[in-house]
XYZ file of C-alpha atoms in Angstrom:
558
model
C 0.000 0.000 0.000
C 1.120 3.379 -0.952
C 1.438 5.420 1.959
C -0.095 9.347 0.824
C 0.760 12.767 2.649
C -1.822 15.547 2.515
C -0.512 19.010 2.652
C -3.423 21.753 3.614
C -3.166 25.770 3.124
C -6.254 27.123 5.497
C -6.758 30.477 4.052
C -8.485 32.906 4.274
C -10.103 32.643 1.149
C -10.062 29.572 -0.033
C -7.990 26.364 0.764
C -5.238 24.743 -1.153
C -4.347 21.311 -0.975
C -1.838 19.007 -1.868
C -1.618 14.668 -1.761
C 2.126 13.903 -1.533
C 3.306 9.928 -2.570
C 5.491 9.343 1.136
C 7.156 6.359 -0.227
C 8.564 7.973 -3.527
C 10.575 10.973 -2.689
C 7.692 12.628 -1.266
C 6.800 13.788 -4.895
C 3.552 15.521 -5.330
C 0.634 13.769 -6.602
C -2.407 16.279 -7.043
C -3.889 19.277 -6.136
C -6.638 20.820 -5.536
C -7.981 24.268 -4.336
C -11.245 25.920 -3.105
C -12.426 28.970 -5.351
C -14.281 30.776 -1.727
C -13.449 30.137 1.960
C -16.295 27.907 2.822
C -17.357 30.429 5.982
C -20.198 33.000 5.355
C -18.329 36.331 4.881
C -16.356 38.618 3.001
C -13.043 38.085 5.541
C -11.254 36.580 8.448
C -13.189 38.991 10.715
C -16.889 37.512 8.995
C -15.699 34.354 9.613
C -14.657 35.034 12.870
C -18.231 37.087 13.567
C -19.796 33.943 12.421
C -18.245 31.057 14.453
C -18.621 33.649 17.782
C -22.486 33.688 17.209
C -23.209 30.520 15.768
C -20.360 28.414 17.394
C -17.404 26.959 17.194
C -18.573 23.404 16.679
C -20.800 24.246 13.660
C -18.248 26.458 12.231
C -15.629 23.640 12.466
C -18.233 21.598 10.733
C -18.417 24.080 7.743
C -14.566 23.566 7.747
C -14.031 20.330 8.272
C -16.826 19.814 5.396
C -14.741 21.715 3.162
C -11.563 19.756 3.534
C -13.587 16.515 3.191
C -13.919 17.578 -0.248
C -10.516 18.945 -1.045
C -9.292 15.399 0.352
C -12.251 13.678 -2.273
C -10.683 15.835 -5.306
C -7.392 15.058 -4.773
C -8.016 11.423 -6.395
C -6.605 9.449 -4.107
C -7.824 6.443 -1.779
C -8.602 8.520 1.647
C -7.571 4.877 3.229
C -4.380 5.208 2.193
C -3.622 8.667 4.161
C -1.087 8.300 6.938
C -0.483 11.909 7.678
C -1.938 15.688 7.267
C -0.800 18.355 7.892
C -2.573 21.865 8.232
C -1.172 25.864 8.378
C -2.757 28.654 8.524
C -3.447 31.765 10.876
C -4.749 31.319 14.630
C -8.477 31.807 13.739
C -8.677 29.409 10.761
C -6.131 26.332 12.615
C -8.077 27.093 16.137
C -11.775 26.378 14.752
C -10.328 23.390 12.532
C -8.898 21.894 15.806
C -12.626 22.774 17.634
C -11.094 25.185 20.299
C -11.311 28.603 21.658
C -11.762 31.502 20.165
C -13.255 34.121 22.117
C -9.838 35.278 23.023
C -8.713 36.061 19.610
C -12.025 38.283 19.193
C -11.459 40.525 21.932
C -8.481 42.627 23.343
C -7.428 43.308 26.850
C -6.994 40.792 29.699
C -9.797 42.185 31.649
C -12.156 41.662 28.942
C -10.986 38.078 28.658
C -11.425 37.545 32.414
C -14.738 39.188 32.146
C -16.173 37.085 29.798
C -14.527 33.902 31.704
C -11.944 33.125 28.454
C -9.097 31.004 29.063
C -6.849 31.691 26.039
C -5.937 27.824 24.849
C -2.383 26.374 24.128
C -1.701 26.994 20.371
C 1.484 25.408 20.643
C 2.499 22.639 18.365
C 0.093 19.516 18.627
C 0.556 16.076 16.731
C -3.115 14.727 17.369
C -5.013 11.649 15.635
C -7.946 12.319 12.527
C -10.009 10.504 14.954
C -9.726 13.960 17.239
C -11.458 16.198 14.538
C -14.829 15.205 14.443
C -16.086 13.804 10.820
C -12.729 14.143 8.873
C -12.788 11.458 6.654
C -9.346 10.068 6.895
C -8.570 6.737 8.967
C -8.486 7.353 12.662
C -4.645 6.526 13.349
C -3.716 9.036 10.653
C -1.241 12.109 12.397
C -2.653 15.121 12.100
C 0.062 17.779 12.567
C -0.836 21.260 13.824
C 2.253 24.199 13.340
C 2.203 26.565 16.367
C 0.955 30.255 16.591
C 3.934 32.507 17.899
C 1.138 34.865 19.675
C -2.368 36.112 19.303
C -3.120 36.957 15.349
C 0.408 35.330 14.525
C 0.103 32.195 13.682
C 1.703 29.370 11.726
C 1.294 30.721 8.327
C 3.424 33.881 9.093
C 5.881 31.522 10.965
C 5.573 30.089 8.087
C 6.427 33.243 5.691
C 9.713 33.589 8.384
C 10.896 30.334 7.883
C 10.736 30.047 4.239
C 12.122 33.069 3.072
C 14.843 33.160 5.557
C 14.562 36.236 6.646
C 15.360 35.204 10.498
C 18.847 34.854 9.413
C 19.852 37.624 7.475
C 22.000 40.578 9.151
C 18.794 42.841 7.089
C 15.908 45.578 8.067
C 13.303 43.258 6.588
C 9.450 42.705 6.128
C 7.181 40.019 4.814
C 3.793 40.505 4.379
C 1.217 37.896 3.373
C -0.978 39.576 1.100
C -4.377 38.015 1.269
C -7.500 39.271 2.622
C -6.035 39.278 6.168
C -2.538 40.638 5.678
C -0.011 38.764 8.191
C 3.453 41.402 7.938
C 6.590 40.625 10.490
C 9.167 43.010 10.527
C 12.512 42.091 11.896
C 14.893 44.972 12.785
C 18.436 44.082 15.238
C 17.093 40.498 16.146
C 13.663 41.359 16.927
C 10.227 40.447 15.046
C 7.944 42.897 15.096
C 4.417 42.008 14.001
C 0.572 42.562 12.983
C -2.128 41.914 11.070
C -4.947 43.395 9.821
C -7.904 42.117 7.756
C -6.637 44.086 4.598
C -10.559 42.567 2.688
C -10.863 40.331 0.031
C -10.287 42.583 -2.613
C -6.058 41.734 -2.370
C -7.904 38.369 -3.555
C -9.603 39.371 -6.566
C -13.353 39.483 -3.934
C -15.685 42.013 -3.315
C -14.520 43.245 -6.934
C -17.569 43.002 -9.543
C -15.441 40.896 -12.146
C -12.871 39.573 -9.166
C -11.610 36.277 -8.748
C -9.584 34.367 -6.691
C -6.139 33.295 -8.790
C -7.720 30.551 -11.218
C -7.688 29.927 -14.954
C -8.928 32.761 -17.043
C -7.851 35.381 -13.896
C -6.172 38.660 -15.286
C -2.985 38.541 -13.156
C -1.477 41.348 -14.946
C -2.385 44.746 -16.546
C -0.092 47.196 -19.001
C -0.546 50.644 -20.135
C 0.178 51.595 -23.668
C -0.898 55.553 -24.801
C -2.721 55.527 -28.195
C -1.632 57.935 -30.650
C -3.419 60.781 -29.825
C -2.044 64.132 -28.046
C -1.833 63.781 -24.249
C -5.020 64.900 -23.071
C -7.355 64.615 -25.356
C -10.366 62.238 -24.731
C -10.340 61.088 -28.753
C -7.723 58.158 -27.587
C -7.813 56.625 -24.267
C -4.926 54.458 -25.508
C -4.765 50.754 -24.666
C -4.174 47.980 -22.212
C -2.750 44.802 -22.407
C -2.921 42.106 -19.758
C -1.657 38.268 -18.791
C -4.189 35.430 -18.142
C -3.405 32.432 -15.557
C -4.095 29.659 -18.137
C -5.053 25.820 -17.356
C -1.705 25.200 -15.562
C -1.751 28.939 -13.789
C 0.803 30.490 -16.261
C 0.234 33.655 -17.155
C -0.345 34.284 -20.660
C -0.773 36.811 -23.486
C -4.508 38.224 -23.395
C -6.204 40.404 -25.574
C -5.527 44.664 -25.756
C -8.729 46.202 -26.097
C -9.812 50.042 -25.675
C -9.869 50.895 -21.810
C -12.980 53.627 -22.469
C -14.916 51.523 -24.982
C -13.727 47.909 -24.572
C -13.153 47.216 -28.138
C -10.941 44.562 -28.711
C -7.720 45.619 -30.336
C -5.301 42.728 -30.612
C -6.626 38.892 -30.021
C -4.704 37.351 -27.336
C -3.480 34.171 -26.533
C -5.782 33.025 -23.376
C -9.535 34.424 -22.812
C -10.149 36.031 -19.696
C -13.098 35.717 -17.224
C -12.354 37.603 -14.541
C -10.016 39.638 -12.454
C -7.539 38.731 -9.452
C -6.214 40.894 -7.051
C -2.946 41.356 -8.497
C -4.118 42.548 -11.528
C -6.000 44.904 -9.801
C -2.974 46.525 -8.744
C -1.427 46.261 -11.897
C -4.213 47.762 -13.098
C -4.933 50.813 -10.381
C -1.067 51.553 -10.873
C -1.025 51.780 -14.381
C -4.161 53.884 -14.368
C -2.686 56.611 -12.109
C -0.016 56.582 -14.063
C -1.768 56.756 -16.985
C -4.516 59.308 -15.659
C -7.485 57.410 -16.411
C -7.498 57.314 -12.643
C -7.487 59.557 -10.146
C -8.814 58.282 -7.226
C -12.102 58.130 -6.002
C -12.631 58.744 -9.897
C -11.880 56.925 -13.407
C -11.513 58.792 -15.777
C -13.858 57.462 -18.390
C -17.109 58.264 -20.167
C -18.756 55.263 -17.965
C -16.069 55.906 -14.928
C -14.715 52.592 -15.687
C -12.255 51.085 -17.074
C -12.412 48.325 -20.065
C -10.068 44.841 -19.849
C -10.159 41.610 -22.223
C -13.264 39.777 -22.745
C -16.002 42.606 -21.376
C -14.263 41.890 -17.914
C -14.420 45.744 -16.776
C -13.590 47.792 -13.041
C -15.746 50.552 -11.869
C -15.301 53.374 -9.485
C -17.059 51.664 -6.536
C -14.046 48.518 -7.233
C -11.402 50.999 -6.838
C -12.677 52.184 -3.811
C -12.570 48.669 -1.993
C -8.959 47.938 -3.460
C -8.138 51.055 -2.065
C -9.253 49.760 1.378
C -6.903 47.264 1.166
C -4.258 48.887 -0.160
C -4.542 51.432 2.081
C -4.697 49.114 5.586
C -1.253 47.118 4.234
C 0.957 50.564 3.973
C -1.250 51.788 7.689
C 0.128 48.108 8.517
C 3.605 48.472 7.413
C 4.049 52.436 9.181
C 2.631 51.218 12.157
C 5.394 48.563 12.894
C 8.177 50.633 11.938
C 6.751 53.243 14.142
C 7.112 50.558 17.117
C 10.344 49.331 16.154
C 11.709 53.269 15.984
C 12.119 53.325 12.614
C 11.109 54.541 9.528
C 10.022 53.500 6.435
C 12.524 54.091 4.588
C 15.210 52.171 6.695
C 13.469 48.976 6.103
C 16.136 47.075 3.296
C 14.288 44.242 1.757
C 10.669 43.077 1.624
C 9.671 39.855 1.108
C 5.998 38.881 -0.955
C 4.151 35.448 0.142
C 1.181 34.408 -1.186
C -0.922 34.431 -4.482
C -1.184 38.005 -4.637
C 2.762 38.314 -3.406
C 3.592 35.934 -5.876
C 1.768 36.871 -9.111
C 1.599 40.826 -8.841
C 4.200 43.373 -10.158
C 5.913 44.297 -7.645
C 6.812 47.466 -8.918
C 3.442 48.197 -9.437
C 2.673 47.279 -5.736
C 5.302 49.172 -4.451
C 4.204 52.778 -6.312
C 1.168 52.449 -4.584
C 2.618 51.966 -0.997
C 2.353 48.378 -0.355
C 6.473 48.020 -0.348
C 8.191 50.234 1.525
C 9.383 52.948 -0.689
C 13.623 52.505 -0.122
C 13.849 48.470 0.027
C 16.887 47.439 -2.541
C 15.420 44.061 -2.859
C 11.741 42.462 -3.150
C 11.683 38.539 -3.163
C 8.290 36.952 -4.191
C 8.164 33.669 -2.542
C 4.876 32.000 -3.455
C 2.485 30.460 -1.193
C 4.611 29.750 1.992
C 1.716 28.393 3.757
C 1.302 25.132 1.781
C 5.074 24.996 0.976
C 5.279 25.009 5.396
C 2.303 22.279 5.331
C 4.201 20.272 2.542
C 7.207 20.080 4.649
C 5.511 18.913 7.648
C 4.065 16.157 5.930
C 8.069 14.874 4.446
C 9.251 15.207 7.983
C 6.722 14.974 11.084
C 9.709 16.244 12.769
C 9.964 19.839 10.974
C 7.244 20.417 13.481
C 9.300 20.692 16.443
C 11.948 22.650 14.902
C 8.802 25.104 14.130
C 8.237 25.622 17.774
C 11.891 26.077 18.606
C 11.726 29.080 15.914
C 8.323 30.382 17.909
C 9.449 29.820 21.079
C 12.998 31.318 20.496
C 11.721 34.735 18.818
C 12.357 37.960 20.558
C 8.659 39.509 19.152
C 6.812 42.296 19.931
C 3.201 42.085 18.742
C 1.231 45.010 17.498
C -2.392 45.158 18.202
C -3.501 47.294 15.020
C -7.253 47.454 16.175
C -5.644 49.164 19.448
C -2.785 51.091 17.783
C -3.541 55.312 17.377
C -1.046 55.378 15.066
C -2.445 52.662 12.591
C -5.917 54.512 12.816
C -4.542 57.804 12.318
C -2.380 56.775 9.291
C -5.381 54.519 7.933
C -7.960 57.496 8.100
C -5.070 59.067 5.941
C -5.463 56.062 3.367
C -9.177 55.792 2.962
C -9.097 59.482 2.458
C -6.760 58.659 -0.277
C -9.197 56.501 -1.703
C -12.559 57.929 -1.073
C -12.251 61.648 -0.780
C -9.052 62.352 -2.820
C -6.641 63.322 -0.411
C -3.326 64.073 -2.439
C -0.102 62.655 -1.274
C 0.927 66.380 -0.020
C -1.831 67.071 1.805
C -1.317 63.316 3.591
C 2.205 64.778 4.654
C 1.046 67.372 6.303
C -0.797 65.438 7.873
C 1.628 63.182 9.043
C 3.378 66.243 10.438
C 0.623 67.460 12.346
C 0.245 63.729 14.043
C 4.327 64.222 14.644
C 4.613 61.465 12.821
C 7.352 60.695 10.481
C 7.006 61.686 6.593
C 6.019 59.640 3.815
C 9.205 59.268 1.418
C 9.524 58.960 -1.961
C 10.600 55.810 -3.916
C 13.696 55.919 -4.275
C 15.714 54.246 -7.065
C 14.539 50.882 -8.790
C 14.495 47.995 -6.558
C 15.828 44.791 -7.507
C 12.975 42.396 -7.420
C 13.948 38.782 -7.298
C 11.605 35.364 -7.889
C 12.024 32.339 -5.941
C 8.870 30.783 -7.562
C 7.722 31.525 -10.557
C 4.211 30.215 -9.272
C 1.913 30.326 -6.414
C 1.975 26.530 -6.245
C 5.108 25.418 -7.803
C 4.371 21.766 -9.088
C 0.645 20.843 -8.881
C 1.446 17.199 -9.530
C 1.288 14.728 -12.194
C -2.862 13.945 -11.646
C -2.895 17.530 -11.935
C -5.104 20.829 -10.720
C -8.766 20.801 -9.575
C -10.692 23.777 -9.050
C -13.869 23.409 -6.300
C -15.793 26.206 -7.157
C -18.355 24.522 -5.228
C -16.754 23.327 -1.871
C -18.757 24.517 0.820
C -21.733 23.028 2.740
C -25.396 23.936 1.745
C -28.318 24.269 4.241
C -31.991 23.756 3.649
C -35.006 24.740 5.441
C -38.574 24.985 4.790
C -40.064 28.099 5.888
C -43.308 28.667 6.792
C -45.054 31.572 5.890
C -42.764 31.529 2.962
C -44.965 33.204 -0.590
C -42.234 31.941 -2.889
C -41.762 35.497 -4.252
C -38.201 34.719 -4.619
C -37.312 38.303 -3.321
C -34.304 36.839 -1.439
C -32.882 35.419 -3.954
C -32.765 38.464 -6.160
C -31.704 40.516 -3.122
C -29.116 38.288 -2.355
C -25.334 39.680 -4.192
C -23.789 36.830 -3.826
C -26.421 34.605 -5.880
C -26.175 32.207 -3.342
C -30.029 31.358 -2.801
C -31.988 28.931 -4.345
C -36.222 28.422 -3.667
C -38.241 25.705 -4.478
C -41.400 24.036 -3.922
C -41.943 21.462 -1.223
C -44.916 19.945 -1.030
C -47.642 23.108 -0.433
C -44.124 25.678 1.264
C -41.478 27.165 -0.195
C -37.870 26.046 0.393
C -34.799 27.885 0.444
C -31.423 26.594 0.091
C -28.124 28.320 0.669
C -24.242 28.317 0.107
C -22.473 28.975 2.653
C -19.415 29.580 0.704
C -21.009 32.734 -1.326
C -23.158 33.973 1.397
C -21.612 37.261 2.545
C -22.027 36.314 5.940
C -24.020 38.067 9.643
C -22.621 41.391 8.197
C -25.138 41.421 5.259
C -28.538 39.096 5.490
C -30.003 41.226 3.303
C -32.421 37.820 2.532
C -33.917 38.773 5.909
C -34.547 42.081 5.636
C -36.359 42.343 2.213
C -38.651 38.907 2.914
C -42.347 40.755 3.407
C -43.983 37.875 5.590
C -40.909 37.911 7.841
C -40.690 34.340 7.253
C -37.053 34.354 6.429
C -34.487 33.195 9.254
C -31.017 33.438 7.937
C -29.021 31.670 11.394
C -31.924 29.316 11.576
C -31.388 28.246 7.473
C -27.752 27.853 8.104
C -27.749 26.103 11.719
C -31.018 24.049 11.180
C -30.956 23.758 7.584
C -30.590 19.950 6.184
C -26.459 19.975 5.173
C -25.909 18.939 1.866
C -22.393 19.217 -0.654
């Protein structure tokens, strides 16, 4: 019997997985990957919202539901598993394992003691499947569980420390996770310095009208080329170019078209369908440099702007990039700030992650998500499952992960607590929503006493270590679950089967039929937006809609 390895990213939007063959150089086999996270919600904090209200022990259901089916697509024999091995951050590893949370909701001691929360032990655990309730592996499989190094640190920004190597290096250096919840650790004289903060899925390609996560057909890249006309004028609004992830997430040639009117000028090689995060960026930075955007406006006769294949981005999708944009630099100041420096004395960054991976980071840089004087920029890809793939080829990797956490001299910044994050974050959204120019933001700055904001300076050397987000996807190859999480059903009475739910709903993720002489609804809980929308419940007329009882009560169902 082949003995199989399975390799888990828990992200924050979506999960990637990996089978590895453990008795043939640990090669890899498969993989697959989950196009949503399968919590309601738009972001860690949603997901975190959710499992507070609803519980722990459904959400780690919805989870556990979720990797069921990544394990199913990886087409191998479940019976054949020995060992798996998970990483992620505290929130998503904490409700896998079915434990405490409460304590990574709220801040301050006295809160905790209030509320009668004994923060657990997220130290390193090698448990059996038969511990997680209905994972459907054998029962004597290990289960191996990478350790937090404190609070909203956990093993997927050990992770990004690890892998790059940045512990070791005589270097001002940051790495940032760029994801919807951006994990950054700064390490200045021997000292980590980190944060978080729940930058929104837009970093992702979500909560953007044509977004997508970083899948076949995702515009991963976007290039500015001025038409022939006279700076200016509005009779040429020039042209843009873009790469496509293909089939086996390359990116490839897609088609220029006409950013005002869409018009396709030059077939490409790959057809697009949508938009991920990093071309976003390409796309916002090329824009502003172009003109066509000055933020909170676009420049066009529809204030959008016009990609490959009718995929377009509007004024209100620029805003909610900007969000996230915005809370990564807040992210970045803040920590220098507590380490005494400034940005500017911080040497190299390092990019993990899809979005770190794929996007330009050039582009990301002019619009503050690298500090502005780094002489180097290494793009790792997705450090997370690279951490969990380890694990599996040598159980033992997970001790030397806790010596790493338990040796780090860190000082953890509380960004939901932190005056100067706020103050430097009201600065960015006023960037993005009211226009703020960058020398009105300095004064600004000033008047906080805070340090300036410098120019780039020079041209950073930016340097690849994987080409791809997930290097080798094995020889059975990549599958896509665009339909991985659970689905709840409930008939409601009182129900008039006007169906106003489901066209209320933004995420399209109702359904209503007939059963027997009531009306049933049935919901994803992967597209759902989560507690922070339920705009199913408010628009229902009879009042017959229950959104926690349809998700909690609801018949499950893949």
């Amino acid at each position: 019997m082949t003995r199989i390895g399975i390799a888990i990213d828990l992200g924050t939007s979506g999960f990637r997985g990996q089978a590895l063959d453990l008795d043939r150089t640990g090669r890899v086999l498969s993989t697959a990957v989950t196009a949503r996270h399968p919590l309601p919600g738009a972001n860690v904090m949603d997901h975190l919202h959710c499992a507070l209200e609803l519980g722990v022990e459904w959400a780690q259901q919805v989870i556990v539901f979720s990797v069921n089916r990544i394990v199913a697509a990886l087409g191998i024999d479940p019976q054949h598993v020995v060992r798996l091995a998970v990483c992620g951050n505290p929130i998503q590893l904490s409700i896998f394992q079915g434990i405490e949370i409460r304590d990574l909701a709220y801040a301050g001691k006295r809160k905790l003691e209030a509320l009668g929360v004994v923060p657990p032990d997220r130290d390193a655990r090698k448990i059996k499947a038969r511990e997680i309730p209905g994972l459907a592996l054998p029962g004597e499989a290990e289960v191996l569980i990478p350790p937090a190094v404190r609070h909203e640190i956990g093993a997927d920004a050990l992770a990004m420390m690890i892998r790059t190597g940045m512990l070791e290096k005589d270097e001002i250096a940051i790495a940032t996770d760029y994801g919807t919840n951006a994990e950054m650790a700064l390490v200045v004289n021997g000292t980590v310095y980190t944060g978080s903060t729940a930058a929104g899925p837009a970093l992702e390609g979500q909560q953007i009208e044509d977004g997508l996560l970083a899948l076949p057909g995702a515009i991963c890249e976007a290039s500015y080329l001025r038409g022939n006309a006279a700076p200016g004028t509005q009779d040429d609004c020039g042209r843009f170019g873009v790469r496509v992830l293909d089939e086996e997430m390359t990116a490839r040639t897609g088609s220029t078209v006409d950013p005002c009117s869409g018009e396709t000028l030059e077939r490409g090689d790959v057809s697009a369908v949508g938009i991920t995060g990093t071309g976003v960026v390409a796309l916002i930075s090329e824009g502003i440099k172009s003109g066509l955007i000055q933020p909170p406006k676009i420049k066009t006769p529809d204030a959008a702007i016009h990609l490959a294949d009718g995929v377009k981005f509007s004024e209100k999708d620029l805003l909610e990039a900007g969000k996230a944009i915005g809370s990564v630099r807040a992210g970045h100041f803040t920590l220098c700030q507590e380490a005494g420096i400034n940005l500017e004395d911080v040497e190299a960054a390092y990019m993990s992650g899809a979005s770190g991976t794929y996007v330009n980071a050039l582009k990301a840089q002019h619009l503050g998500m690298i500090p502005p004087a780094v002489k180097k920029i290494y793009q790792v890809g997705n450090t997370s499952l690279a951490m969990a793939r380890e694990l599996v080829l040598d159980a033992d990797a997970l001790w030397k992960m806790k010596e790493v956490a338990d040796a780090l001299r860190q000082h953890h910044c509380m960004f939901a607590v932190s005056k100067t994050f706020e103050k430097v974050y009201v600065l960015e959204l006023s960037v993005w929503s009211d226009g703020l120019t960058i020398e009105q933001y300095r004064m600004f700055l000033k008047k906080y006493k805070l340090p300036t904001l410098p120019e780039i300076s020079g041209s950073a050397e930016v340097v690849k270590t994987e080409e791809k987000d997930i290097a080798e996807v094995g020889e059975l190859g990549l599958t896509i679950l665009t339909d991985a999480g659970m689905k709840r059903t409930l008939v409601f009475s009182g129900c008039a089967g006007d169906s106003l739910c489901v066209a209320e709903c933004p995420e399209n993720a109702l359904r209503i039929h007939e059963a027997g002489e009531e009306f049933a609804v049935t919901i994803d809980l992967a597209l759902c937006n989560g507690m922070a929308c339920r705009r199913c419940e408010t628009i229902c007329n009879e009042r017959a809609f229950d959104w926690v009882r349809l998700i909690t009560i609801g018949t499950g169902s893949a």
